[in-house]
C-alpha positions as a printed NumPy array, in Angstrom:
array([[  -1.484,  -71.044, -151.675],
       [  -4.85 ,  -70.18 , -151.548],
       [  -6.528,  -73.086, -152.961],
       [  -4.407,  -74.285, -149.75 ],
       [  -6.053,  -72.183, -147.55 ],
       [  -9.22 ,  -72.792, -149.123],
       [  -9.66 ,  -76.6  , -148.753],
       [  -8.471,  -76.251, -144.509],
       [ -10.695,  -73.521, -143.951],
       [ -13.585,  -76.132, -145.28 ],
       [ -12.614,  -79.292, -143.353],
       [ -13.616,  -79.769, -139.713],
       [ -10.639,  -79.837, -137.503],
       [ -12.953,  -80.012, -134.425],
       [ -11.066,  -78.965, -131.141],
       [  -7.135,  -80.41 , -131.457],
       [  -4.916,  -77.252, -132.322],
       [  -3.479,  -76.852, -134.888],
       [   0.335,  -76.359, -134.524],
       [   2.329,  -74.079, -136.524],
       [   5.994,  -75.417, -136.464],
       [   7.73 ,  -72.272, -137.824],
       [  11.166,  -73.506, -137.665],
       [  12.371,  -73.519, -141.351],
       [  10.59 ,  -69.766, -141.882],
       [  13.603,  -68.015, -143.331],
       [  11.571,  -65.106, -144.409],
       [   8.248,  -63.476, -144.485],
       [   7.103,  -59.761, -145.936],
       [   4.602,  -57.509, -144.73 ],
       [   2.13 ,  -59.288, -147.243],
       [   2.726,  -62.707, -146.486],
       [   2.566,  -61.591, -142.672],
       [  -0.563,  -59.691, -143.449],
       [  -2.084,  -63.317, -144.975],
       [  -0.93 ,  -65.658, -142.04 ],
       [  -2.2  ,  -62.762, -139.779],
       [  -5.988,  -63.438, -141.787],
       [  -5.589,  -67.205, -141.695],
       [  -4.849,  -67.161, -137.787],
       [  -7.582,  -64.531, -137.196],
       [ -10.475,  -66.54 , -139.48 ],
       [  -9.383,  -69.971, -137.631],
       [  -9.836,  -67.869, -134.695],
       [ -13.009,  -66.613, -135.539],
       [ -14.245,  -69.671, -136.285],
       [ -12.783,  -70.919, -132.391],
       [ -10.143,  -73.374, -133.456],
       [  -6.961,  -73.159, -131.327],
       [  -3.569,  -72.769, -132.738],
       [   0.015,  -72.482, -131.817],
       [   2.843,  -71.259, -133.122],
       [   6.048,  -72.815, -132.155],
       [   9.922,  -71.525, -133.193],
       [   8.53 ,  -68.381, -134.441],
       [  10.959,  -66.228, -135.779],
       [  12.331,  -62.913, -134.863],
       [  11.261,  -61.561, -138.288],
       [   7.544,  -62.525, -137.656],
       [   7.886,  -60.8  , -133.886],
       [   9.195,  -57.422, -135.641],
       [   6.544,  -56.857, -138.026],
       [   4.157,  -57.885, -135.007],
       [   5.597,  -54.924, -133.422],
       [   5.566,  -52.901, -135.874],
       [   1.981,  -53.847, -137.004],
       [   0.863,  -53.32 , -134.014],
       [  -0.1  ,  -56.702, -133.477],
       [   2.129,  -58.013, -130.907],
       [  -0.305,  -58.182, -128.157],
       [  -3.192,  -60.074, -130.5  ],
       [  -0.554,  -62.805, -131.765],
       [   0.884,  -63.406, -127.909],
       [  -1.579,  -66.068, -126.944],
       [  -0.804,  -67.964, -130.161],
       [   3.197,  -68.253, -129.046],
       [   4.135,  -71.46 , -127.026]])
């Protein structure tokens, strides 16, 4: 996975979003929420729009309970 995350943080994806279909997410933990949470933030950072689509209610609850609902809201189509 983070080879993964390696080689898209290193290619130039220029202005088209990137869409995060999130459909066939059956579960995530705090850690792996913690690590898409990074990923979204450093794509951020570097001022690449994304969207997440079909999030699940899982995802949304440790938002909340992170803290983090408010940050991730623009992200959710």
């Amino acid at each position: 996975m983070g080879a993964t995350f390696f080689f898209l943080s290193k290619i130039a994806l220029g202005s088209q979003p990137i869409i995060w279909e999130l459909q066939t997410l059956t579960r995530i933990d705090s850690a792996g929420f913690a690590l898409f949470c990074d990923y979204l933030y450093q794509m951020q950072k570097q001022g690449q729009p994304q969207q997440l689509v079909n999030v699940p209610k899982q995802l949304l609850t440790l938002a909340d309970l992170f803290g983090l609902s408010h940050w991730l809201k623009p992200f959710l189509l």
